Amino acid sequence: MPRESSGSQRAESMPTASDHRHRVLVVDDEPHIGRIIQLKLELGPYEVELVHDGRAALERLRSDAPVDLVLLDIMMPHASGLDVLRELRRLPHRRATPVIVLTARGQETDREQAIQLGATDFLTKPFSPKRLLARIDEIFSH
């Protein structure tokens, strides 16, 4: 039901800056994990694009299409998440893009390498979707 308005203003609400949906690229070769993340994020102020391998992620990130945050698995076909992260940080228009690495490999060397390459955070699978959402909200609140 449209809200009432006075004068000649349109009855429907106009988008405002607070209506902005952050664009998140989810890169995970496990379709069910990617879909769970997508469904959870799309309940909030997030627009999600899902790709399933490193090559597709690199193609997407090399483009000028907007991406506000990347959720990146490490172990994927065609290019690992660490390879994608390394390349992403070389791209002038992506250097400051936040990246959360998600992986089933909880090895300290993976964490250290991801952070060294510029990851914003590192979460080990299985992870709490609630915790992931809270971390993403925190990144965008700064």
mmCIF file of C-alpha atoms in Angstrom:
data_model
loop_
_atom_site.group_PDB
_atom_site.id
_atom_site.type_symbol
_atom_site.label_atom_id
_atom_site.label_comp_id
_atom_site.label_asym_id
_atom_site.label_seq_id
_atom_site.Cartn_x
_atom_site.Cartn_y
_atom_site.Cartn_z
ATOM 1 C CA MET A 1 0.000 0.000 0.000
ATOM 2 C CA PRO A 2 1.542 3.336 -0.997
ATOM 3 C CA ARG A 3 2.135 5.792 1.737
ATOM 4 C CA GLU A 4 0.374 9.110 1.559
ATOM 5 C CA SER A 5 2.279 12.116 0.380
ATOM 6 C CA SER A 6 1.558 15.779 0.020
ATOM 7 C CA GLY A 7 1.920 17.839 -3.109
ATOM 8 C CA SER A 8 3.219 16.367 -6.332
ATOM 9 C CA GLN A 9 5.750 13.957 -4.820
ATOM 10 C CA ARG A 10 5.495 10.354 -5.917
ATOM 11 C CA ALA A 11 3.718 8.073 -3.457
ATOM 12 C CA GLU A 12 6.402 5.373 -3.613
ATOM 13 C CA SER A 13 9.609 5.887 -1.695
ATOM 14 C CA MET A 14 12.696 6.948 -3.605
ATOM 15 C CA PRO A 15 15.955 5.054 -3.066
ATOM 16 C CA THR A 16 18.350 6.681 -0.652
ATOM 17 C CA ALA A 17 22.025 6.148 0.158
ATOM 18 C CA SER A 18 20.966 3.847 3.000
ATOM 19 C CA ASP A 19 19.209 1.584 0.442
ATOM 20 C CA HIS A 20 22.574 0.757 -1.197
ATOM 21 C CA ARG A 21 23.129 -2.972 -1.508
ATOM 22 C CA HIS A 22 26.798 -3.905 -1.173
ATOM 23 C CA ARG A 23 27.986 -6.214 -3.923
ATOM 24 C CA VAL A 24 29.688 -9.392 -2.704
ATOM 25 C CA LEU A 25 31.506 -11.844 -4.947
ATOM 26 C CA VAL A 26 31.433 -15.365 -3.457
ATOM 27 C CA VAL A 27 34.097 -17.672 -4.909
ATOM 28 C CA ASP A 28 33.693 -21.293 -3.796
ATOM 29 C CA ASP A 29 33.874 -24.533 -5.765
ATOM 30 C CA GLU A 30 31.381 -26.230 -3.433
ATOM 31 C CA PRO A 31 27.985 -25.133 -4.816
ATOM 32 C CA HIS A 32 26.054 -25.875 -1.613
ATOM 33 C CA ILE A 33 28.424 -23.740 0.503
ATOM 34 C CA GLY A 34 28.232 -20.871 -1.978
ATOM 35 C CA ARG A 35 24.446 -21.094 -2.094
ATOM 36 C CA ILE A 36 24.115 -21.070 1.712
ATOM 37 C CA ILE A 37 26.308 -17.961 1.872
ATOM 38 C CA GLN A 38 24.340 -16.341 -0.942
ATOM 39 C CA LEU A 39 20.963 -16.992 0.680
ATOM 40 C CA LYS A 40 22.144 -15.685 4.061
ATOM 41 C CA LEU A 41 23.687 -12.498 2.638
ATOM 42 C CA GLU A 42 20.767 -11.694 0.346
ATOM 43 C CA LEU A 43 18.511 -11.508 3.415
ATOM 44 C CA GLY A 44 20.506 -8.404 4.350
ATOM 45 C CA PRO A 45 21.742 -5.411 2.380
ATOM 46 C CA TYR A 46 23.881 -7.544 0.055
ATOM 47 C CA GLU A 47 23.708 -8.384 -3.622
ATOM 48 C CA VAL A 48 25.627 -11.626 -4.257
ATOM 49 C CA GLU A 49 27.307 -13.037 -7.332
ATOM 50 C CA LEU A 50 28.513 -16.621 -7.087
ATOM 51 C CA VAL A 51 31.368 -18.140 -9.134
ATOM 52 C CA HIS A 52 32.791 -21.630 -8.730
ATOM 53 C CA ASP A 53 36.467 -21.481 -9.686
ATOM 54 C CA GLY A 54 39.533 -19.279 -9.639
ATOM 55 C CA ARG A 55 39.511 -18.563 -13.376
ATOM 56 C CA ALA A 56 35.922 -17.239 -13.277
ATOM 57 C CA ALA A 57 36.814 -15.152 -10.216
ATOM 58 C CA LEU A 58 39.791 -13.590 -11.986
ATOM 59 C CA GLU A 59 37.698 -12.790 -15.075
ATOM 60 C CA ARG A 60 35.100 -11.099 -12.885
ATOM 61 C CA LEU A 61 37.659 -9.182 -10.826
ATOM 62 C CA ARG A 62 39.597 -7.962 -13.873
ATOM 63 C CA SER A 63 36.410 -6.369 -15.201
ATOM 64 C CA ASP A 64 35.181 -2.960 -14.123
ATOM 65 C CA ALA A 65 31.975 -4.411 -12.689
ATOM 66 C CA PRO A 66 31.533 -3.257 -9.095
ATOM 67 C CA VAL A 67 32.556 -5.599 -6.270
ATOM 68 C CA ASP A 68 32.533 -4.299 -2.692
ATOM 69 C CA LEU A 69 33.811 -7.459 -0.967
ATOM 70 C CA VAL A 70 35.120 -10.904 -1.954
ATOM 71 C CA LEU A 71 34.548 -14.160 -0.056
ATOM 72 C CA LEU A 72 37.241 -16.486 -1.347
ATOM 73 C CA ASP A 73 37.830 -20.215 -0.891
ATOM 74 C CA ILE A 74 41.474 -21.350 -1.079
ATOM 75 C CA MET A 75 41.218 -24.761 -2.712
ATOM 76 C CA MET A 76 39.572 -24.371 -6.133
ATOM 77 C CA PRO A 77 40.088 -25.558 -9.697
ATOM 78 C CA HIS A 78 41.973 -23.509 -12.331
ATOM 79 C CA ALA A 79 43.480 -21.026 -9.829
ATOM 80 C CA SER A 80 43.691 -21.261 -6.051
ATOM 81 C CA GLY A 81 42.171 -18.646 -3.812
ATOM 82 C CA LEU A 82 45.674 -17.485 -2.921
ATOM 83 C CA ASP A 83 46.473 -17.051 -6.633
ATOM 84 C CA VAL A 84 43.257 -15.045 -7.042
ATOM 85 C CA LEU A 85 44.106 -12.910 -4.002
ATOM 86 C CA ARG A 86 47.640 -12.266 -5.278
ATOM 87 C CA GLU A 87 46.300 -11.131 -8.664
ATOM 88 C CA LEU A 88 43.474 -9.101 -7.111
ATOM 89 C CA ARG A 89 45.984 -7.045 -5.101
ATOM 90 C CA ARG A 90 47.894 -6.271 -8.329
ATOM 91 C CA LEU A 91 44.796 -4.759 -9.945
ATOM 92 C CA PRO A 92 44.712 -0.993 -9.288
ATOM 93 C CA HIS A 93 40.898 -0.879 -9.049
ATOM 94 C CA ARG A 94 40.793 -3.836 -6.615
ATOM 95 C CA ARG A 95 43.714 -3.144 -4.254
ATOM 96 C CA ALA A 96 41.474 -1.882 -1.459
ATOM 97 C CA THR A 97 38.658 -4.417 -1.922
ATOM 98 C CA PRO A 98 38.140 -6.353 1.334
ATOM 99 C CA VAL A 99 38.675 -10.113 1.027
ATOM 100 C CA ILE A 100 37.607 -12.756 3.531
ATOM 101 C CA VAL A 101 39.274 -16.095 2.902
ATOM 102 C CA LEU A 102 37.115 -19.136 3.675
ATOM 103 C CA THR A 103 38.757 -22.539 3.719
ATOM 104 C CA ALA A 104 38.513 -26.087 4.981
ATOM 105 C CA ARG A 105 42.280 -25.969 5.338
ATOM 106 C CA GLY A 106 42.897 -24.416 8.716
ATOM 107 C CA GLN A 107 46.671 -24.603 8.455
ATOM 108 C CA GLU A 108 48.546 -21.688 9.963
ATOM 109 C CA THR A 109 50.713 -21.356 6.844
ATOM 110 C CA ASP A 110 47.561 -20.755 4.750
ATOM 111 C CA ARG A 111 46.385 -18.092 7.185
ATOM 112 C CA GLU A 112 49.790 -16.386 7.241
ATOM 113 C CA GLN A 113 50.071 -16.426 3.453
ATOM 114 C CA ALA A 114 46.519 -15.082 2.996
ATOM 115 C CA ILE A 115 47.117 -12.241 5.450
ATOM 116 C CA GLN A 116 50.499 -11.513 3.841
ATOM 117 C CA LEU A 117 48.784 -11.279 0.445
ATOM 118 C CA GLY A 118 46.284 -8.777 1.826
ATOM 119 C CA ALA A 119 43.308 -10.778 3.080
ATOM 120 C CA THR A 120 41.102 -8.803 5.451
ATOM 121 C CA ASP A 121 40.166 -11.909 7.450
ATOM 122 C CA PHE A 122 40.430 -15.699 7.389
ATOM 123 C CA LEU A 123 37.654 -18.088 8.473
ATOM 124 C CA THR A 124 37.940 -21.869 8.677
ATOM 125 C CA LYS A 125 35.116 -24.117 7.444
ATOM 126 C CA PRO A 126 32.817 -25.110 8.902
ATOM 127 C CA PHE A 127 32.042 -21.560 9.958
ATOM 128 C CA SER A 128 29.000 -19.977 11.506
ATOM 129 C CA PRO A 129 26.980 -18.063 8.872
ATOM 130 C CA LYS A 130 26.006 -15.701 11.696
ATOM 131 C CA ARG A 131 29.663 -15.017 12.469
ATOM 132 C CA LEU A 132 30.431 -14.478 8.776
ATOM 133 C CA LEU A 133 27.546 -12.027 8.431
ATOM 134 C CA ALA A 134 28.650 -10.170 11.575
ATOM 135 C CA ARG A 135 32.192 -9.872 10.188
ATOM 136 C CA ILE A 136 30.932 -8.576 6.834
ATOM 137 C CA ASP A 137 28.669 -6.058 8.593
ATOM 138 C CA GLU A 138 31.677 -4.928 10.644
ATOM 139 C CA ILE A 139 33.824 -4.417 7.526
ATOM 140 C CA PHE A 140 31.150 -2.264 5.890
ATOM 141 C CA SER A 141 30.514 -0.235 9.040
ATOM 142 C CA HIS A 142 34.029 1.274 8.865
#
